[in-house]
Short mmCIF file of C-alpha atoms in Angstrom, two decimals:
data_model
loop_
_atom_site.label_atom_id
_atom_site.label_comp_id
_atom_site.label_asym_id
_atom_site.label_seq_id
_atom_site.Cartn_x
_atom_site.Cartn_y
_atom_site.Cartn_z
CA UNK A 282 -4.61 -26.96 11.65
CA UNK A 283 -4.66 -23.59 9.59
CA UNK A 284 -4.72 -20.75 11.23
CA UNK A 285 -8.05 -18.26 12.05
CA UNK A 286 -8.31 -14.72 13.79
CA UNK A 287 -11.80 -13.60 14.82
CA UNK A 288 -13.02 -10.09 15.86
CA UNK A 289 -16.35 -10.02 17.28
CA UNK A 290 -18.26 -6.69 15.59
CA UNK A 291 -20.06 -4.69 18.50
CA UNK A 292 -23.83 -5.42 16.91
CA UNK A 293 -22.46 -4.83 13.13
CA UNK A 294 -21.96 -0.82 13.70
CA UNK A 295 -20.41 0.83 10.89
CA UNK A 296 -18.63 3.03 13.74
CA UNK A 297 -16.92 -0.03 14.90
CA UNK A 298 -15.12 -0.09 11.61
CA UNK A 299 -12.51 2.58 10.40
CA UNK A 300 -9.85 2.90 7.98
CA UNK A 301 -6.46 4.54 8.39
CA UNK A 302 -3.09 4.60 6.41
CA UNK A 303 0.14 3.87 7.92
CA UNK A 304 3.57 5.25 6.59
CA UNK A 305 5.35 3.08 9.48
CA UNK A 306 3.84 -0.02 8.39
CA UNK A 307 4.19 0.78 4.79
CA UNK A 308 8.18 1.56 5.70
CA UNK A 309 8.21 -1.96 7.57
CA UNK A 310 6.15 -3.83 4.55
CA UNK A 311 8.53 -2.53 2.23
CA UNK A 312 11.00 -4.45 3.99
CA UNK A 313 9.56 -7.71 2.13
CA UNK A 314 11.24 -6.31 -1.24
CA UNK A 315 14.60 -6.33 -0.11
CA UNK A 316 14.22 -9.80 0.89
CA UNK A 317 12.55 -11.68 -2.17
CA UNK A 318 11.96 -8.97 -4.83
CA UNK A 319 10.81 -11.31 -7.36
CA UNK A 320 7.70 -11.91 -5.20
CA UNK A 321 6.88 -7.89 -5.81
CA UNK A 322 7.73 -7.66 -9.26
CA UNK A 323 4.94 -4.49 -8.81
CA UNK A 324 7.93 -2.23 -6.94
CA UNK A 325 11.05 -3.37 -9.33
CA UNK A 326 10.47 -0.15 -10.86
CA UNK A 327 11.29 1.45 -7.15
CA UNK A 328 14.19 -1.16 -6.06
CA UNK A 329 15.81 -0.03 -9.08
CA UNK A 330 16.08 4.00 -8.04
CA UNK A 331 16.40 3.60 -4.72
CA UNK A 332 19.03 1.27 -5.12
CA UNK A 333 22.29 3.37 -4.54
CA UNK A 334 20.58 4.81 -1.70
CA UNK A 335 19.50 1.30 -0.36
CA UNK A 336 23.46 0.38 -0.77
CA UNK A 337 24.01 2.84 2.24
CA UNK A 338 21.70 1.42 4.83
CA UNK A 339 22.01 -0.39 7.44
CA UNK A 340 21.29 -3.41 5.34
CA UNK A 341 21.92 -6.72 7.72
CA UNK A 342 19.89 -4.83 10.29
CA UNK A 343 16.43 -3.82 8.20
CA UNK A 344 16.52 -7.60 6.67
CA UNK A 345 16.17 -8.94 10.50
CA UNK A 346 13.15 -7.32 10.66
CA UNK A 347 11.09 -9.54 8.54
CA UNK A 348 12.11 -13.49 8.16
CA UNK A 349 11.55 -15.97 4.89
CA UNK A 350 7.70 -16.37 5.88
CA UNK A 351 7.58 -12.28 5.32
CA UNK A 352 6.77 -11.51 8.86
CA UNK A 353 7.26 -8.70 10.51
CA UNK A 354 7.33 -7.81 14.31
CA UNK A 355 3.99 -6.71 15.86
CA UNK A 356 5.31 -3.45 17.25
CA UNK A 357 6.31 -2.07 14.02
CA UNK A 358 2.95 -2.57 12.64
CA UNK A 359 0.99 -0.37 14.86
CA UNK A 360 -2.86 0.32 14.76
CA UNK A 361 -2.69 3.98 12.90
CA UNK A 362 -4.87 6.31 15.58
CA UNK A 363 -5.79 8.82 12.76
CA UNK A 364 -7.07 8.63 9.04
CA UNK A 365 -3.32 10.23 8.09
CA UNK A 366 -0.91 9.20 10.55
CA UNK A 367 2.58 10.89 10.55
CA UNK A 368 5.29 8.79 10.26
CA UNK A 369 7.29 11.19 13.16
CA UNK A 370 4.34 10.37 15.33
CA UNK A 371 5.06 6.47 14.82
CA UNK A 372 8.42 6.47 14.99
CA UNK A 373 8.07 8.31 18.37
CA UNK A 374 5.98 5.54 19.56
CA UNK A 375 8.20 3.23 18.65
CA UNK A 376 10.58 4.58 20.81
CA UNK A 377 8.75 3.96 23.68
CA UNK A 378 8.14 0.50 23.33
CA UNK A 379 9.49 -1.40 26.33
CA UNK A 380 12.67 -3.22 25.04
CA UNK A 381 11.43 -6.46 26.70
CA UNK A 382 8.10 -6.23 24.88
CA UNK A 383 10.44 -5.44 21.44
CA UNK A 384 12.55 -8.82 21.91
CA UNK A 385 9.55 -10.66 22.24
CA UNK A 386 8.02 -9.79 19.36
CA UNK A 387 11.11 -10.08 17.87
CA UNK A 388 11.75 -13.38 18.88
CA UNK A 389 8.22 -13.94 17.58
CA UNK A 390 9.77 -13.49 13.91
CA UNK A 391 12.78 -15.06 14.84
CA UNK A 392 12.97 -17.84 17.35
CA UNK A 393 16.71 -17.28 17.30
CA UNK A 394 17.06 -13.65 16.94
CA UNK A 395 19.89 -12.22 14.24
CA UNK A 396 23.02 -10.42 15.26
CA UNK A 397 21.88 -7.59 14.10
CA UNK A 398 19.07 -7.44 16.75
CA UNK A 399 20.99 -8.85 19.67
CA UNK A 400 21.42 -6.94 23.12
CA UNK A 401 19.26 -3.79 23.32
CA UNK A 402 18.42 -3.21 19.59
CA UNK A 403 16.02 0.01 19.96
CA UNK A 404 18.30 2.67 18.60
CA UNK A 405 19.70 0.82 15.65
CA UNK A 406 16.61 0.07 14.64
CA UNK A 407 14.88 3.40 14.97
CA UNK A 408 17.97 4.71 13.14
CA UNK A 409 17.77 2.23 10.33
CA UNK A 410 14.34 3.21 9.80
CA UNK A 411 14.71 6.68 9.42
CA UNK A 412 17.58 7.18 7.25
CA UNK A 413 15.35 4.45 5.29
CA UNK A 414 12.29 6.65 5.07
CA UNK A 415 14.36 9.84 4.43
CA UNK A 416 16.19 8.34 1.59
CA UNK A 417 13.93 5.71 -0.03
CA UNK A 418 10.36 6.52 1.00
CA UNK A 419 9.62 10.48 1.12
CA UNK A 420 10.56 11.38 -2.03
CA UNK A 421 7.66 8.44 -3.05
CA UNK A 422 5.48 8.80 -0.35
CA UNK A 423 3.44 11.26 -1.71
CA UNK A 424 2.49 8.82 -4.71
CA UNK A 425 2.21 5.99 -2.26
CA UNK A 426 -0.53 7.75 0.29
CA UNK A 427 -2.28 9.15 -2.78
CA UNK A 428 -2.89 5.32 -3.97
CA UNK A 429 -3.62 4.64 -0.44
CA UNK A 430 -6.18 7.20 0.17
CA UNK A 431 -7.92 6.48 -3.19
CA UNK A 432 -8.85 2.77 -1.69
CA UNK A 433 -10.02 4.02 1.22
CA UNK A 434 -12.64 6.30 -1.08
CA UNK A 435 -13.69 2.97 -2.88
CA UNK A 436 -13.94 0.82 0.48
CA UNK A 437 -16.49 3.71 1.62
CA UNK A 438 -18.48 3.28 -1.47
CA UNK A 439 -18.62 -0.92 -1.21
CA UNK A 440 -20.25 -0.16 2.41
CA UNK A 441 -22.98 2.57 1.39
CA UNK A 442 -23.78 0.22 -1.79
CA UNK A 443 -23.61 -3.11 -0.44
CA UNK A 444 -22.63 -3.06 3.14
CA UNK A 445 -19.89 -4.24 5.35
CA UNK A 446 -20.12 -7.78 4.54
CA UNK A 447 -19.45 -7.43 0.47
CA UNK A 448 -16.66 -4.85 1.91
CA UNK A 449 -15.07 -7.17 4.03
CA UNK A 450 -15.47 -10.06 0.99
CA UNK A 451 -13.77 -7.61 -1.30
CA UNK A 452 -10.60 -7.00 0.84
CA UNK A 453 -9.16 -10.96 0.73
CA UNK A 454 -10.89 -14.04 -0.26
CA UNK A 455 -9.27 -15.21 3.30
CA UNK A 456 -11.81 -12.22 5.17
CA UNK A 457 -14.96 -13.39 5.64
CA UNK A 458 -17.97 -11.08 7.68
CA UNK A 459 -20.58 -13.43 9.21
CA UNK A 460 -23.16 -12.74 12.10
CA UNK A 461 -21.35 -9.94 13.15
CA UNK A 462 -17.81 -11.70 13.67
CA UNK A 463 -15.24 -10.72 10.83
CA UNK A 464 -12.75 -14.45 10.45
CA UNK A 465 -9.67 -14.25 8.88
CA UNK A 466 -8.06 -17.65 7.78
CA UNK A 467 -4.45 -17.89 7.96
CA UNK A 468 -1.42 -20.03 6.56
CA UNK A 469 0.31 -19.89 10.21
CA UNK A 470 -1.37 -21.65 12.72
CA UNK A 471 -2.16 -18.75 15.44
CA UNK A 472 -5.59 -18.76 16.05
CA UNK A 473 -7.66 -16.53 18.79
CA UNK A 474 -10.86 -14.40 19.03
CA UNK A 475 -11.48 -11.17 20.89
CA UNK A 476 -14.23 -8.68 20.87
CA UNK A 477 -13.98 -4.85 18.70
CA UNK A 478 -15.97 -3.53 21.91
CA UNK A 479 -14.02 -0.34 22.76
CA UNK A 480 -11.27 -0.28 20.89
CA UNK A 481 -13.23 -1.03 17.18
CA UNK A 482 -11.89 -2.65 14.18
CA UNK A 483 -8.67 -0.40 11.88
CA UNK A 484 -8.60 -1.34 8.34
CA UNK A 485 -5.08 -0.30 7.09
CA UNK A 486 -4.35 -0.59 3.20
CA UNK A 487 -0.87 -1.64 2.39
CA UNK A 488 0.88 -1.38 -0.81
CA UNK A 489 3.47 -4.10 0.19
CA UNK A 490 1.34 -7.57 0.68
CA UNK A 491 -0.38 -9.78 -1.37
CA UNK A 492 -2.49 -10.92 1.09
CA UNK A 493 -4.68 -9.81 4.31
CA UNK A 494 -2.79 -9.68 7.50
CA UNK A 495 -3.28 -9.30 11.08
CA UNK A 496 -1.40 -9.06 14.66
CA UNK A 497 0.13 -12.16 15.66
CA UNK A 498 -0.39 -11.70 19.29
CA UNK A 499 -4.53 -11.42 20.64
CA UNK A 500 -3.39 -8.63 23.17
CA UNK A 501 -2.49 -6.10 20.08
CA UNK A 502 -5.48 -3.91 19.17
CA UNK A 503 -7.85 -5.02 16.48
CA UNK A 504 -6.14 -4.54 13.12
CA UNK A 505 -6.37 -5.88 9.32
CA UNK A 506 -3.95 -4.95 6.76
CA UNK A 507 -4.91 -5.66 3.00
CA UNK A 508 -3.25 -5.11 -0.26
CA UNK A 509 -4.54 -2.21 -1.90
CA UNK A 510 -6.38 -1.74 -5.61
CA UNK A 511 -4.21 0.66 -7.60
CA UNK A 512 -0.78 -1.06 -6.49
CA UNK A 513 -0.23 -2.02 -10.39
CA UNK A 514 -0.19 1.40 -11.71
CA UNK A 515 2.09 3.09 -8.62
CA UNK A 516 5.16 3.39 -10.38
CA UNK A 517 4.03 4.02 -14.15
CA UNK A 518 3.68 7.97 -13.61
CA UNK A 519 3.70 11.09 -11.23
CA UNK A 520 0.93 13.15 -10.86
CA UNK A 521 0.94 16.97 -12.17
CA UNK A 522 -1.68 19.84 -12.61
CA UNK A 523 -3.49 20.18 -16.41
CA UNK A 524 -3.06 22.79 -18.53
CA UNK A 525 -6.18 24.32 -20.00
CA UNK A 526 -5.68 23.70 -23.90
CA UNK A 527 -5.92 19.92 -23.01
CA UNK A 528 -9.80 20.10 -23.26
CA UNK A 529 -9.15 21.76 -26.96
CA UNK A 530 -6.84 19.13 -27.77
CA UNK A 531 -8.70 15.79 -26.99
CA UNK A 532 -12.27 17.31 -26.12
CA UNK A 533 -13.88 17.44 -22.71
CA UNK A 534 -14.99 14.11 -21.06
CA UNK A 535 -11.50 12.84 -22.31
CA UNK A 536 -9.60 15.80 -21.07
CA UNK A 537 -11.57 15.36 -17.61
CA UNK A 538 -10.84 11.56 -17.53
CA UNK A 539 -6.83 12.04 -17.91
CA UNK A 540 -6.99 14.68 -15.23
CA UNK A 541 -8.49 12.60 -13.17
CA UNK A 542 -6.60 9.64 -13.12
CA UNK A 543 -3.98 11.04 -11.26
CA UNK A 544 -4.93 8.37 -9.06
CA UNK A 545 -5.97 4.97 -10.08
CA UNK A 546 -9.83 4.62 -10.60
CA UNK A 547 -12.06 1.99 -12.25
CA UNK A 548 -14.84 2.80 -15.20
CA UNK A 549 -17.77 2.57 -12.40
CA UNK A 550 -16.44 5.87 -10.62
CA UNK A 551 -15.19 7.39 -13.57
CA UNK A 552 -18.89 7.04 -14.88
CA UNK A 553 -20.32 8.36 -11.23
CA UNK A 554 -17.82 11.11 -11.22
CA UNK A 555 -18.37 12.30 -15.01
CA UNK A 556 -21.87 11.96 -14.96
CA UNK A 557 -21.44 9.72 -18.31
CA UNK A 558 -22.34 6.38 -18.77
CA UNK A 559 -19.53 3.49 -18.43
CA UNK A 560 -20.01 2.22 -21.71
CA UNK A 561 -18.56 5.52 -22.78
CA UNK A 562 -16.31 6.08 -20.25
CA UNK A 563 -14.78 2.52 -21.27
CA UNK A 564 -15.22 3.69 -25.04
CA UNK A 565 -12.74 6.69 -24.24
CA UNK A 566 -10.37 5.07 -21.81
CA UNK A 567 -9.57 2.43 -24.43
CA UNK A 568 -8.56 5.83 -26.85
CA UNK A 569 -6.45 7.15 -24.29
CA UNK A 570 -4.80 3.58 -23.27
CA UNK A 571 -4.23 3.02 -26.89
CA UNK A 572 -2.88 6.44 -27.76
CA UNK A 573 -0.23 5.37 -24.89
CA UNK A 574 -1.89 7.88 -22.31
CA UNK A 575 -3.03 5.29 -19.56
CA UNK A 576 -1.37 2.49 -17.98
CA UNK A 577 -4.08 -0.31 -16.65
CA UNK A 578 -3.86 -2.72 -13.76
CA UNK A 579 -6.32 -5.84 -13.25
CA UNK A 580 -7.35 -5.56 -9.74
CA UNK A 581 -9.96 -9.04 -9.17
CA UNK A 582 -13.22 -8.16 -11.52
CA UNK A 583 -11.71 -4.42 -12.36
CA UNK A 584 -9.69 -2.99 -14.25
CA UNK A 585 -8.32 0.04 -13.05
CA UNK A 586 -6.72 3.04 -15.10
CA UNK A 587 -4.07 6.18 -14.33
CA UNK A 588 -1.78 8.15 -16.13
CA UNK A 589 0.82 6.92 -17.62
CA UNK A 590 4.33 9.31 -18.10
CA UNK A 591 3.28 10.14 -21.48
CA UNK A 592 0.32 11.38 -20.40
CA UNK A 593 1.44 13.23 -17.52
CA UNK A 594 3.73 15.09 -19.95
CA UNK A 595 0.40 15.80 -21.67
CA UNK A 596 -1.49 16.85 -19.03
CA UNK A 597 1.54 19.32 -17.72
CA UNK A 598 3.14 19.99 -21.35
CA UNK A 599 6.22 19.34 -20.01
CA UNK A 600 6.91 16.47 -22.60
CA UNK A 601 6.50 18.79 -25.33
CA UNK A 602 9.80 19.20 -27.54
CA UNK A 603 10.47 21.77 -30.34
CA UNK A 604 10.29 18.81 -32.56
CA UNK A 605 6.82 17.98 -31.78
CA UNK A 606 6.78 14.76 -29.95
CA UNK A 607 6.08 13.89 -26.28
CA UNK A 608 8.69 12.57 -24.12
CA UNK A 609 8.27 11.58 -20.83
CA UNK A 610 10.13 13.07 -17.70
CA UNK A 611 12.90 10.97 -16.87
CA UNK A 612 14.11 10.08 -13.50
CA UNK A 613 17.51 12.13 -12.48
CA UNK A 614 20.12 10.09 -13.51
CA UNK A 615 18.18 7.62 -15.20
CA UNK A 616 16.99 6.76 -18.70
CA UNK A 617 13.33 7.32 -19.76
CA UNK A 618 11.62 4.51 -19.46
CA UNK A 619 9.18 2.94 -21.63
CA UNK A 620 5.61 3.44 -21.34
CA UNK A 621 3.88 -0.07 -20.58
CA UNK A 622 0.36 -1.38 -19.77
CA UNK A 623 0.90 -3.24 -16.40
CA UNK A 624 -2.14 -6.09 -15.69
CA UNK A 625 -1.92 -8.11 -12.36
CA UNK A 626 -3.05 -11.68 -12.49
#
């Protein structure tokens, strides 16, 4: 029988509901790439530059922390208590989780636990993860939370338009809000229901699954982590400041649109935001895309839009050359790479 998690809403109160962001769950997510990267063809761009560092990790040890069914152990996905959780903070808490409690959510991954995670495996494992973060994830994690926090902004908006339910029906086609109980159906077969009352309902948005997830064990606070909108443009540009000739060179609602998209965004709040109406805001987006500005990522019925390199070397006029072309920014040590239009199925 398929598996289903319901919370029980405290009378449908908005307050019962809250969203955070995570960097220890993204850092444990992440894990998934390592093991089947073809399944996250999204963060290839990533695996690729972080792969000399990856080659210095404690490799054996961060793959025995998810399994082939991409699960990971409940006490490195934590309910986030704040909006912008640090990761210090969560790795600290993760230091004082009891070791029996950690082996049995361990063993809840892996029946028979790895070598890597035999005896008393809490200092390995805390080491792993931060010479992992330090290496592969802060120089990114910027980029990452910026995504992050620009779902969160759109979630808001679904609930003062529409309401929790369409919210809910927007973050998986597995959630499901109805008479005040939120049901998630699963592919395992764990199944329980508990009431928010007291503790409420955290939404975290994860760049590193396909899918909504939630604790595997009832007794873990109420939590459901969703893939993110945006994830399709994450890796096709950095963010920079704009120059003030840019309005000059491409004219103001244009100028304002690539300054914007520093973050990913779809033509409904780039028409709120402007003040302009979305069949021109789609009228200049499709100039920018075209003149190789934007890169554009399907996300269900939207389409959203951010800056490709190009036009962050725009924006900054750090691509411009004496010769009169723009080049994008490479990576240290790497070739520039190719501007692309990325669409998700």
């Amino acid at each position: 029988m398929p598996g289903l998690i319901e919370y029980e809403l405290a009378g449908m109160d908005v307050a019962d509901v809250r969203f955070a962001i995570s960097p220890l769950n993204e850092l444990t997510l992440s894990l998934r790439t390592f093991r089947d990267p073809g399944r996250y063809p999204v963060h290839l761009p990533w695996l690729r530059r972080t792969e000399r560092a990856r080659s210095a990790l404690d490799v054996p040890l961060l793959l025995a922390l998810t399994n082939d069914d991409m699960w990971t152990p409940d006490f490195l996905n934590p309910r986030p208590h704040a909006p912008l959780t640090r990761i210090d903070d969560e790795l600290a808490a993760v230091a004082r989780v009891p070791v029996d409690r950690m082996l049995d959510d361990l063993r809840a991954v892996h029946p028979r636990l790895p070598e890597p995670l035999r005896g008393d495996p809490s200092a390995r494992i805390l080491d792993a993860l931060r010479e992992y973060w330090r290496t592969c994830f802060a120089p990114w994690w910027p980029r990452m939370r910026a995504v992050l926090q620009a779902d969160v902004v759109h979630r808001g908006q679904v609930i003062s338009a529409h309401g929790l339910a369409a919210m809910f029906g927007d973050l998986s086609d597995r959630v499901q809000l109805k008479d005040g109980v939120v049901r998630m159906r699963l592919i395992s077969d764990a199944r329980y229901r508990r009431a928010t009352s007291g503790e409420g309902l955290t939404l975290v948005p994860t760049l590193f699954s396909r899918a909504a997830t939630v604790p595997i064990s009832p007794s873990e606070p109420p939590l459901i982590m969703y893939g993110t909108r945006g994830a399709g443009t994450l890796w096709q540009s950095e963010p920079r400041r704009s120059p003030g000739v840019l309005t000059d060179l491409l004219g103001a609602t244009r100028a304002g649109l690539l300054t914007m998209l520093e973050t990913p965004a779809s033509t409904t709040e780039l028409s709120g935001r402007l003040g302009v109406t979305p069949s021109a805001v789609n009228q200049h987006l499709r100039t920018l895309r075209a003149a190789g500005l934007l890169a554009s990522a399907r996300h269900g019925r939207s389409v959203l839009y951010l800056r490709s390199e190009l036009g962050d070397a725009l924006v900054t006029g750090s691509g411009l050359r004496s010769g009169g072309g723009l080049v994008p920014e490479p990576v240290p040590g790497e070739e520039p790479d190719q501007v692309v239009e990325v669409v998700t199925p």
